Coordinates of C-alpha atoms in Angstrom, one line a residue:
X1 CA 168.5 281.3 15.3
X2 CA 168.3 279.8 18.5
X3 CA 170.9 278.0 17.9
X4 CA 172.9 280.8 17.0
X5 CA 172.1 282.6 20.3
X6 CA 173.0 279.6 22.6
X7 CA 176.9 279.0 20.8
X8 CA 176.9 283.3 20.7
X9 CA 178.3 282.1 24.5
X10 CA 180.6 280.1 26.5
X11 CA 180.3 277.5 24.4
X12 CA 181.0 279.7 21.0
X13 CA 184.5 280.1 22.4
X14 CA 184.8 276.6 23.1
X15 CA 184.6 275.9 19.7
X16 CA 186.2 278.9 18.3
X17 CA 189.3 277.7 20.4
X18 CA 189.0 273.5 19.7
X19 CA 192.2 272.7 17.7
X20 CA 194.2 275.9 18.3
X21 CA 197.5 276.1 20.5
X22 CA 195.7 278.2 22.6
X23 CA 193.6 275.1 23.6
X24 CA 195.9 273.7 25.2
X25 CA 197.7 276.7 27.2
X26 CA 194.1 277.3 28.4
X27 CA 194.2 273.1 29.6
X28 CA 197.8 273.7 30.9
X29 CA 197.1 276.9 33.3
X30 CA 193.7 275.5 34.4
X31 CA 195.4 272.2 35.6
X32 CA 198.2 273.8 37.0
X33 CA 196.1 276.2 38.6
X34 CA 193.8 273.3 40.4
X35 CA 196.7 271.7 41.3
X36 CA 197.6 274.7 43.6
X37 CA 194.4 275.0 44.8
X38 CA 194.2 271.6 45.6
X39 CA 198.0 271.7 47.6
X40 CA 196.3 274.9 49.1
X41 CA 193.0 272.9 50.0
X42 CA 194.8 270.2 51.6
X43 CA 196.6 272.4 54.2
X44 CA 193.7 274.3 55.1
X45 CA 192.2 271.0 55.8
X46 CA 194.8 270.3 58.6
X47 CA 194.9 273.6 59.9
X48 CA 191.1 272.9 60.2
X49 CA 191.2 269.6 62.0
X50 CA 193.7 270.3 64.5
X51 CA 191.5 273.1 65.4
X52 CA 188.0 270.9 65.4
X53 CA 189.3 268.3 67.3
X54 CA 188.2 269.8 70.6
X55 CA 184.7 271.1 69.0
X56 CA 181.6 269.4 69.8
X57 CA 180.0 266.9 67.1
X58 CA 177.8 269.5 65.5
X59 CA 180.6 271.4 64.5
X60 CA 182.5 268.6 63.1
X61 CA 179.5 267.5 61.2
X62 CA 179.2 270.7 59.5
X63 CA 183.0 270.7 58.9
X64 CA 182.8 268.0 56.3
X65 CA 181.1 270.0 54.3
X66 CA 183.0 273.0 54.6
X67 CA 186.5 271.0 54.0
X68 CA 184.4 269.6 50.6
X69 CA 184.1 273.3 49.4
X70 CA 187.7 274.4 50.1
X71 CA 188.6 272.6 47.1
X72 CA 186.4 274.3 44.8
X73 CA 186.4 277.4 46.0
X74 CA 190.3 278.0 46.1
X75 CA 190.1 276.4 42.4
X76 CA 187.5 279.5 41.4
X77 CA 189.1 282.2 42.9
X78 CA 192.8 281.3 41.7
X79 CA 191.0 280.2 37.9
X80 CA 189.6 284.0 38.2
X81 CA 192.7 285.4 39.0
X82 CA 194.6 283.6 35.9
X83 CA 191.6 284.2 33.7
X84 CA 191.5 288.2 34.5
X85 CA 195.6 288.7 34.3
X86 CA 195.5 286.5 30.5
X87 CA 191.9 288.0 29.3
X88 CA 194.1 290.8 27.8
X89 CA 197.1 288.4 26.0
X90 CA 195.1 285.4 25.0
X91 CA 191.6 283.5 24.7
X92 CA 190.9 282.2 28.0
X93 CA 186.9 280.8 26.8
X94 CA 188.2 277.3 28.5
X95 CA 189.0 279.0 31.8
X96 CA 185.5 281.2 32.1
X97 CA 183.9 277.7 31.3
X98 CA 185.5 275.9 34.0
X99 CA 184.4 278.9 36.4
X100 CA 180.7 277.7 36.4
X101 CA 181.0 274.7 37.9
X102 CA 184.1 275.2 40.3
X103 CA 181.5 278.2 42.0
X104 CA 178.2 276.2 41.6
X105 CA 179.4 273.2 43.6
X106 CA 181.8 275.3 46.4
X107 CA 178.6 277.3 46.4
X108 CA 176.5 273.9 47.3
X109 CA 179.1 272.8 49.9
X110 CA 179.0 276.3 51.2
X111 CA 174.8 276.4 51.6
X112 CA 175.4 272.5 53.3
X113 CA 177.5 273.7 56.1
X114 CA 175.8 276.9 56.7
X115 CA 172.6 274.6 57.0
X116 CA 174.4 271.9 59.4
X117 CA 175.9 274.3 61.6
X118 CA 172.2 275.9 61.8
X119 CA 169.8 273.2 62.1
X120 CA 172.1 269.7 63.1
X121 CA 172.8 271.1 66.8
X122 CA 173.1 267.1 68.0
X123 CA 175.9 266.1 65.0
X124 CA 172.7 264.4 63.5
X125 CA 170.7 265.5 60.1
X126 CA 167.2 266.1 60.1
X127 CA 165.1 264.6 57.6
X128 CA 163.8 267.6 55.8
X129 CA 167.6 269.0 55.7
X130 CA 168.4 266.2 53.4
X131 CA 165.5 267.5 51.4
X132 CA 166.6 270.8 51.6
X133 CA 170.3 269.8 50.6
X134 CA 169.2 268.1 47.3
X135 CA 166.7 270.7 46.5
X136 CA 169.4 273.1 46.5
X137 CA 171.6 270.6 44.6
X138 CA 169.3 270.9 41.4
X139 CA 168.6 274.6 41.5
X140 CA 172.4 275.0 41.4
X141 CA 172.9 272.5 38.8
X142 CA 169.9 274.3 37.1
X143 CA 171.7 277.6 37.1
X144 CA 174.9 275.9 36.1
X145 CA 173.6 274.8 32.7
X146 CA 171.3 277.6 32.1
X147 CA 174.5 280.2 32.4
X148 CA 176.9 277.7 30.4
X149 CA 174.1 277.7 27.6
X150 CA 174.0 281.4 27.7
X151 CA 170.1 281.5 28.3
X152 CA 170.0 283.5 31.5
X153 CA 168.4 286.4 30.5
X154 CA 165.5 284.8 28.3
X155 CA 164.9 282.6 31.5
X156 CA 165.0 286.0 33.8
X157 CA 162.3 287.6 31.3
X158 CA 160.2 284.6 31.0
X159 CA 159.7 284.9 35.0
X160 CA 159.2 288.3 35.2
X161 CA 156.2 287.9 32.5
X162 CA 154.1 285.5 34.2
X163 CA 152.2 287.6 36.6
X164 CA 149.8 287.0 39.6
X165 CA 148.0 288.5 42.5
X166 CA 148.1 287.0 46.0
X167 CA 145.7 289.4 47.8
X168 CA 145.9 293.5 47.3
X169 CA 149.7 292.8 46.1
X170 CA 150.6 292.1 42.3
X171 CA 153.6 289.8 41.6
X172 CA 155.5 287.9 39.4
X173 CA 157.2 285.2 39.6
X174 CA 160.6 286.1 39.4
X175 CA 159.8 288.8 42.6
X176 CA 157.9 285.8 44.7
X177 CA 161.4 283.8 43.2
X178 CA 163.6 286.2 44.0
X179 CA 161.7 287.1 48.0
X180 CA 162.1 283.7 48.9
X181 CA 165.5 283.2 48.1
X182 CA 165.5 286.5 50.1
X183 CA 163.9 285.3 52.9
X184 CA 166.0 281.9 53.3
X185 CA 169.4 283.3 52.7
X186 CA 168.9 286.1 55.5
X187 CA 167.1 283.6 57.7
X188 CA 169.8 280.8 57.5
X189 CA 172.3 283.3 57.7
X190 CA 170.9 284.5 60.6
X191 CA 170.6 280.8 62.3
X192 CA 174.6 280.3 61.5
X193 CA 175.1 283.3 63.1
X194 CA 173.4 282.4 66.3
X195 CA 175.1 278.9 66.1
X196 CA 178.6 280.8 66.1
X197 CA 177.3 283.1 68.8
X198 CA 175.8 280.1 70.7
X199 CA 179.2 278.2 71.0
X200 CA 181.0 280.9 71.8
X201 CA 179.1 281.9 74.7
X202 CA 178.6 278.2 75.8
X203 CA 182.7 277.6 75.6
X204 CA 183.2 281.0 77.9
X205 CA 184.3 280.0 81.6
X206 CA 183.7 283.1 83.4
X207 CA 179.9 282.9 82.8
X208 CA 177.4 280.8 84.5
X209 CA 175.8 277.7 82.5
X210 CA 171.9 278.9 83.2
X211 CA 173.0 282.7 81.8
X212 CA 175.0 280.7 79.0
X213 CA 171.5 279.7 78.0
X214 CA 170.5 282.6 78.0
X215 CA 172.3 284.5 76.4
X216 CA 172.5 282.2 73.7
X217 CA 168.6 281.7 73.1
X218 CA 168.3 285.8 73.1
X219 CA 171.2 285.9 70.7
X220 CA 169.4 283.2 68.0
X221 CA 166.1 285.1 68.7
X222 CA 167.0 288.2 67.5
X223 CA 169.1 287.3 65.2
X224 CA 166.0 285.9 63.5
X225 CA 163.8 288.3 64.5
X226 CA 166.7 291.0 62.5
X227 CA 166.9 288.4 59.8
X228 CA 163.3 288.1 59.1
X229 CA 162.8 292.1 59.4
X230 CA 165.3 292.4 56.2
X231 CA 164.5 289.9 54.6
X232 CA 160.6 291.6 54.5
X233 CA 162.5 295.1 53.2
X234 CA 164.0 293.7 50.8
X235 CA 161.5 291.9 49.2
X236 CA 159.5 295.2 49.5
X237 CA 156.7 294.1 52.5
X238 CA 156.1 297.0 54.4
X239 CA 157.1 295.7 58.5
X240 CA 154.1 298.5 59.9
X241 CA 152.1 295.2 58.9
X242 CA 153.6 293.5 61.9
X243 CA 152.0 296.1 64.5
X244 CA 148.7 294.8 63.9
X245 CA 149.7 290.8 63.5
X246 CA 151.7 292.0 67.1
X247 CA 148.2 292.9 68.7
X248 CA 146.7 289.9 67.0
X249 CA 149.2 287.8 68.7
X250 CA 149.0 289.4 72.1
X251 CA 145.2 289.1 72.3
X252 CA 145.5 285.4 71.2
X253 CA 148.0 285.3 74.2
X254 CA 145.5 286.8 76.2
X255 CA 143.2 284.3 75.9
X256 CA 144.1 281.1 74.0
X257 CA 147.9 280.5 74.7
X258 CA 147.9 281.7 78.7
X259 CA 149.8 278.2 79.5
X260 CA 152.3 278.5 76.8
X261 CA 153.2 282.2 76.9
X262 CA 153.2 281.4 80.9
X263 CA 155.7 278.3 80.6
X264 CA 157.9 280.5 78.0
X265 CA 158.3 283.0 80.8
X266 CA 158.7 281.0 83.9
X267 CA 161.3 279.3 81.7
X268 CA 163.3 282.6 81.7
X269 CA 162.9 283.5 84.8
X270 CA 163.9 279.4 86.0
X271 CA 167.6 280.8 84.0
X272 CA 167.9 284.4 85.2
X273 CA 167.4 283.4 88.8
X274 CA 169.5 280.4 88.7
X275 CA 167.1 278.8 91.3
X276 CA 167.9 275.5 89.1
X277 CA 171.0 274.2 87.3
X278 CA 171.3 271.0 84.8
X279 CA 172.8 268.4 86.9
X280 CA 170.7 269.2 90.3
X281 CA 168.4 266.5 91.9
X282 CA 165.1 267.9 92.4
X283 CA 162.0 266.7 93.8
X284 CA 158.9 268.0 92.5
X285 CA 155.2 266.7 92.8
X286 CA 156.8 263.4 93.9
X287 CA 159.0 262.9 90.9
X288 CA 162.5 262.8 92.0
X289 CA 165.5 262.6 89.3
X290 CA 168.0 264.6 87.9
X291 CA 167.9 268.1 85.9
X292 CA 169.1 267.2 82.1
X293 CA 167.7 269.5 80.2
X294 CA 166.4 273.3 80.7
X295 CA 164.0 274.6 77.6
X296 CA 162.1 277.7 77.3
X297 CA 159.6 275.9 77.8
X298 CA 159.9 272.6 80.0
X299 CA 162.5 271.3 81.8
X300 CA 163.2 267.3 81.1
X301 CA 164.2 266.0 84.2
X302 CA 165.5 261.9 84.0
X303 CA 164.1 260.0 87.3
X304 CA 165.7 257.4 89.1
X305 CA 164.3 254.7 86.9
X306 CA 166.2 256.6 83.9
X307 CA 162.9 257.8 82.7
X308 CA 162.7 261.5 81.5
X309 CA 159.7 263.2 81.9
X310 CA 159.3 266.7 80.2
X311 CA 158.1 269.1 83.5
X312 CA 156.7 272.7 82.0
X313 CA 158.6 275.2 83.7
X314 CA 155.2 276.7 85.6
X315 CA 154.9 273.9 87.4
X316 CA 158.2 274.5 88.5
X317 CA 157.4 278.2 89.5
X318 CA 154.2 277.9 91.1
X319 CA 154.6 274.4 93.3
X320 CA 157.0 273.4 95.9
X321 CA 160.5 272.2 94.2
X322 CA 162.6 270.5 96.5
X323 CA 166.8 270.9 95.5
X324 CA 168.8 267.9 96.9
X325 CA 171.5 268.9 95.3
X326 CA 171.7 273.3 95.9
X327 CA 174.1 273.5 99.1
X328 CA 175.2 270.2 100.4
X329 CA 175.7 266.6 98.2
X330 CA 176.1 264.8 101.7
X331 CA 172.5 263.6 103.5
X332 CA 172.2 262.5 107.0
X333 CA 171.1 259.3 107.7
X334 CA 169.7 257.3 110.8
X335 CA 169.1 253.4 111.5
X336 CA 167.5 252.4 114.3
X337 CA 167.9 249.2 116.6
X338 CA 166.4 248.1 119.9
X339 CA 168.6 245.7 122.4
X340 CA 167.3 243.7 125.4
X341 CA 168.1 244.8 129.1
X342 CA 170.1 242.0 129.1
X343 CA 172.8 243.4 126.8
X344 CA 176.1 244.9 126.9
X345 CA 175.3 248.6 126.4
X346 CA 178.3 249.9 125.7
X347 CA 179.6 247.0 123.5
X348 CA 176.1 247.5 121.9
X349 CA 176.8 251.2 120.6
X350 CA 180.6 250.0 119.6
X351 CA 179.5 247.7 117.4
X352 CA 177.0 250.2 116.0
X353 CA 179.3 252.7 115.0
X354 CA 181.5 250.2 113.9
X355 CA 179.2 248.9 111.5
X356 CA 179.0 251.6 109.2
X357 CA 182.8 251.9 109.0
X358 CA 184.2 251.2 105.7
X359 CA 180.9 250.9 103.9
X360 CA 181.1 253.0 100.6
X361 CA 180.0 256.3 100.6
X362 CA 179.9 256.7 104.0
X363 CA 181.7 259.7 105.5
X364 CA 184.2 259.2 108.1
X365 CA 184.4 263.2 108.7
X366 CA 181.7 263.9 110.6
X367 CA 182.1 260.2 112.1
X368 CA 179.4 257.7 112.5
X369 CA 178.1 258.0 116.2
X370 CA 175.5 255.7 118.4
X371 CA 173.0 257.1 120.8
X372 CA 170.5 256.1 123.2
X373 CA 167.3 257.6 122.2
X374 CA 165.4 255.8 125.4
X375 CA 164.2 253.0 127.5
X376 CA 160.8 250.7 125.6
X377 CA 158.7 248.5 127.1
X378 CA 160.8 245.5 125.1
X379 CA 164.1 247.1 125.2
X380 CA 166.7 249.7 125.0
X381 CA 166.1 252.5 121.5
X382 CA 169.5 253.1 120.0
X383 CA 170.3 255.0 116.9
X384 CA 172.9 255.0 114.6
X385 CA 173.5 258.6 112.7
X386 CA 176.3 258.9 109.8
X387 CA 176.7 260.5 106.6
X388 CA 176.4 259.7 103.1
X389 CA 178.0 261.3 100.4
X390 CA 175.9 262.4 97.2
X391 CA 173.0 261.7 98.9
X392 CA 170.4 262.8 95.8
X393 CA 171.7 259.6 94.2
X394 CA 169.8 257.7 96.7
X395 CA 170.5 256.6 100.2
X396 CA 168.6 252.9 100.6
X397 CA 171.6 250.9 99.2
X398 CA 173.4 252.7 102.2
X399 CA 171.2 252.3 104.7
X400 CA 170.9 248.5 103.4
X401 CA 174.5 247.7 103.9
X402 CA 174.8 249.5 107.2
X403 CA 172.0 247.7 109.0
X404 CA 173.1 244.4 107.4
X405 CA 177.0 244.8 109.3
X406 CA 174.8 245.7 112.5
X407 CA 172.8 242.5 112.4
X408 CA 176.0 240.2 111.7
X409 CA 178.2 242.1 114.5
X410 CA 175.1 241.7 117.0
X411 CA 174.9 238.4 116.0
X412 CA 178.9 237.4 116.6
X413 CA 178.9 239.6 119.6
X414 CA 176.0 238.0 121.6
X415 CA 173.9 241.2 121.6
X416 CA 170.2 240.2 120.9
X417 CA 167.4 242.1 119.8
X418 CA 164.1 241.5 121.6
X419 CA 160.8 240.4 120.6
X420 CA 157.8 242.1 121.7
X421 CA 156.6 240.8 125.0
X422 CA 153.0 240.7 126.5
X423 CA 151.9 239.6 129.9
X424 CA 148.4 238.6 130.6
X425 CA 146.7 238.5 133.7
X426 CA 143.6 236.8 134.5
X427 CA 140.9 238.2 137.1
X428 CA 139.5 235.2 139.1
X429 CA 139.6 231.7 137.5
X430 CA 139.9 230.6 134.5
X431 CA 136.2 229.5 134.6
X432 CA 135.4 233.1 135.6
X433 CA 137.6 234.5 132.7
X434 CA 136.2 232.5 130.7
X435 CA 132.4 233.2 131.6
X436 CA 131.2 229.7 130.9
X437 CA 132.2 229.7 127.2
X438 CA 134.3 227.2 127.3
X439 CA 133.0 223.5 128.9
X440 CA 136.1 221.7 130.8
X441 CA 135.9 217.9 131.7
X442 CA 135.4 216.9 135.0
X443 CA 139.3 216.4 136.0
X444 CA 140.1 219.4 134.4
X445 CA 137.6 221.3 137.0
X446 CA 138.8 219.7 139.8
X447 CA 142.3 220.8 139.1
X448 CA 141.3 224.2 138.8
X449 CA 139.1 223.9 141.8
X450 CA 142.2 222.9 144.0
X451 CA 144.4 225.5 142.6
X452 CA 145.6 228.1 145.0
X453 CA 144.3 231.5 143.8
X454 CA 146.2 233.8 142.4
X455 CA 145.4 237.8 143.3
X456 CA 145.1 240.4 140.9
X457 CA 148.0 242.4 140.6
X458 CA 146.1 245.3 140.7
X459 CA 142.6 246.4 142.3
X460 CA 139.7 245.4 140.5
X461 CA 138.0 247.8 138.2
X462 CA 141.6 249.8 137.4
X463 CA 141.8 250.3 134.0
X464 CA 144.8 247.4 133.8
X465 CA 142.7 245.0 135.2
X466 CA 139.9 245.9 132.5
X467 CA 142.1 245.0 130.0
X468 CA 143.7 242.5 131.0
X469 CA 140.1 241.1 131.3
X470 CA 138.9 242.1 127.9
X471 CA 141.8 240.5 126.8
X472 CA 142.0 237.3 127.9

């Protein structure tokens, strides 16, 4: 009997038809009619890549699986085509057979790049999508054999008997089945969506790259938040449930998730105001390095040792944020040099300005230009100013090579920079100065005792003559 009911199917006209000319008019059409699909395949494929080319690597990834469905899916529509103009003139059980598993695997290849293009945003595959992929692999495969064996409908009723309660709600299992597969398609439907959205807005020119972002994170947000609304009517949830899980969540923001919900909006409000863009050099809290990376939530921010630290965007809100890159990519920078009296002044500030000529970065427009910021006690203050382009990339290297050309010109030139310089007077004799703490030999203080004194420069008691006394 069961028996019976499995061949009353596809494969009953498989064997009604085995041997008969009609066998092989079925096997002729069906290979003629793959071969068109698969001529038909192979162009869409080119049209395909010479359109991809320019995408970025996510789309290409999902591509692959896309240009494996083309195949199978132009074989089942042009096999349903044949199958529906012959059904009235001949058998065509070899052609409804061959059906099932042309739309069971384009229908696989079809779920893979709807997943990739949702979830593989870096060209790279997530472990769980893998998962997911083979998961769906079986099912299919499942449903394949189960509708070729004709036992569908005893597999639909078997489900739909075994019964459960999860709460208030009774359910079976082909309605929890049927929800999730529900909830999934409308959700990853909804995540493709928002992928297409997403790189269309982030491929538009006329819009800046911060509102880009945004527009594209609103766009996947409620997408979902649509997706996941339908998905709960169609399964038969009534959505008035979400009022009170949306005052549960708000009083949990309230009080447990203040940084979080506070980090989600300052990263909003970091995109609408456009107060940072990816690419600027910022300083913040003393971390200096370059904007990478603007999430809802932090901003990643790659210092000058190549390090990225993750930076929640309320710390970028509430503290001081300095931009070294929002106006002007040139800094100003200074080196400063002392010369002794003795030197050439003028050939002194020449040589100055011509040593941060031709070193890189530095700007000839404004020029380099020497100064003389005043007269020290061990020499003349000069000061070389110039400018350095892309000055957030760091200016020491600069600064480095400039004062390096100034200390070889000085050097060929004659110019010389002084040391410090201290007189010291003594205030009477040195026995005096000395206040007995040191014994002399008896030559010794006979020389000193024939000495001629020498005066104070300066009235004893003045404050020079104090410490000059203090130190000696």
């Amino acid at each position: 009997m069961a028996e019976n009911r499995i061949l009353s199917h596809m494969l009953a006209g498989i064997v009604r038809d085995y041997g008969e000319p009609v066998m092989i008019w079925q096997a002729g059409t069906l290979l003629g009619t793959l071969l068109v699909a698969w001529l038909f395949a192979r162009l869409a494929r080119r049209m395909l890549d010479s359109r991809r080319r320019a995408r970025h690597e996510a789309v290409r990834f999902g591509a692959e699986s896309l240009h494996k469905a083309l195949f199978p899916l132009l074989g089942g529509v042009l096999v349903w085509s044949v199958q529906t103009v012959l059904d009235d003139y001949m058998s065509t059980s070899l052609l409804e057979l061959a059906l099932v598993p042309l739309i069971g695997i384009a229908s696989i290849y079809i779920v893979f790049f709807i997943a990739r293009r949702s979830f593989a945003r870096s060209g790279q595959a997530h472990a769980w999508l893998s998962i997911s992929e083979k998961l769906v692999s079986v099912l299919v495969w499942a449903g394949m054999v189960v509708t070729v064996l004709g036992i569908q409908d005893e597999v639909l009723r078997w489900m739909a008997s075994v019964r459960f309660r999860v709460g208030t709600a009774h359910m079976t299992l082909l309605s929890l089945t049927t929800g999730l597969v529900w909830v999934c398609a409308t959700v990853i439907f909804a995540l493709w969506l928002g992928s297409v959205y997403e790189d269309r807005v982030m491929r538009a020119h006329s819009i800046d790259a911060n509102l880009k972002v945004v527009l594209s994170r609103l766009g996947r947000a409620l997408l979902l938040l649509a997706a996941v609304l339908v998905s709960f009517s169609l399964v038969g949830i009534d959505i008035t449930v979400l009022g009170v899980f949306g005052g549960a969540l708000g009083v949990g923001l309230g009080f447990g998730l203040q940084k979080v919900a506070s980090n989600y909006v300052s990263g909003f409000i970091i995109l609408i105001d456009r107060s940072l863009r990816i690419g600027d050099t910022i300083n913040v809290s003393g971390l200096q390095g370059q904007v990478t990376e603007i999430r809802t939530r932090y901003t990643t921010v790659r210092g000058l040792d190549g390090i990225e630290t993750l930076i929640p965007n309320e710390k970028l809100i509430t503290d001081v944020v300095q931009n070294h890159s929002s106006y002007l990519t040139r800094g100003y920078a200074k080196a400063a040099v002392q010369i002794a009296y003795t030197s050439d002044l003028d050939r002194a500030m020449a040589l100055l300005v011509e040593a941060a000529q031709g070193v890189e970065r530095v700007l000839p427009d404004p020029a380099p230009a020497a100064y003389l910021v005043g007269f020290g006690s061990d020499g003349i203050s000069l000061e070389l100013g110039f400018w350095i382009e892309e000055a957030a990339k760091g200016t020491a290297g600069t600064r480095s090579t400039v004062n390096r050309n100034i200390w070889r010109l000085f050097n060929e030139n004659g110019i010389s920079i002084p040391y410090a310089r201290r007189d010291v007077h003594l205030i009477g004799g040195l026995p005096a100065a000395l206040g007995g703490a040191v014994e002399i030999g008896p030559d010794r203080a006979a020389a000193v005792a024939s000495a001629p004194r020498v005066e104070p420069p300066c009235e004893p008691g003045t404050p020079f003559a104090r410490d000059a006394s203090a130190g000696a």
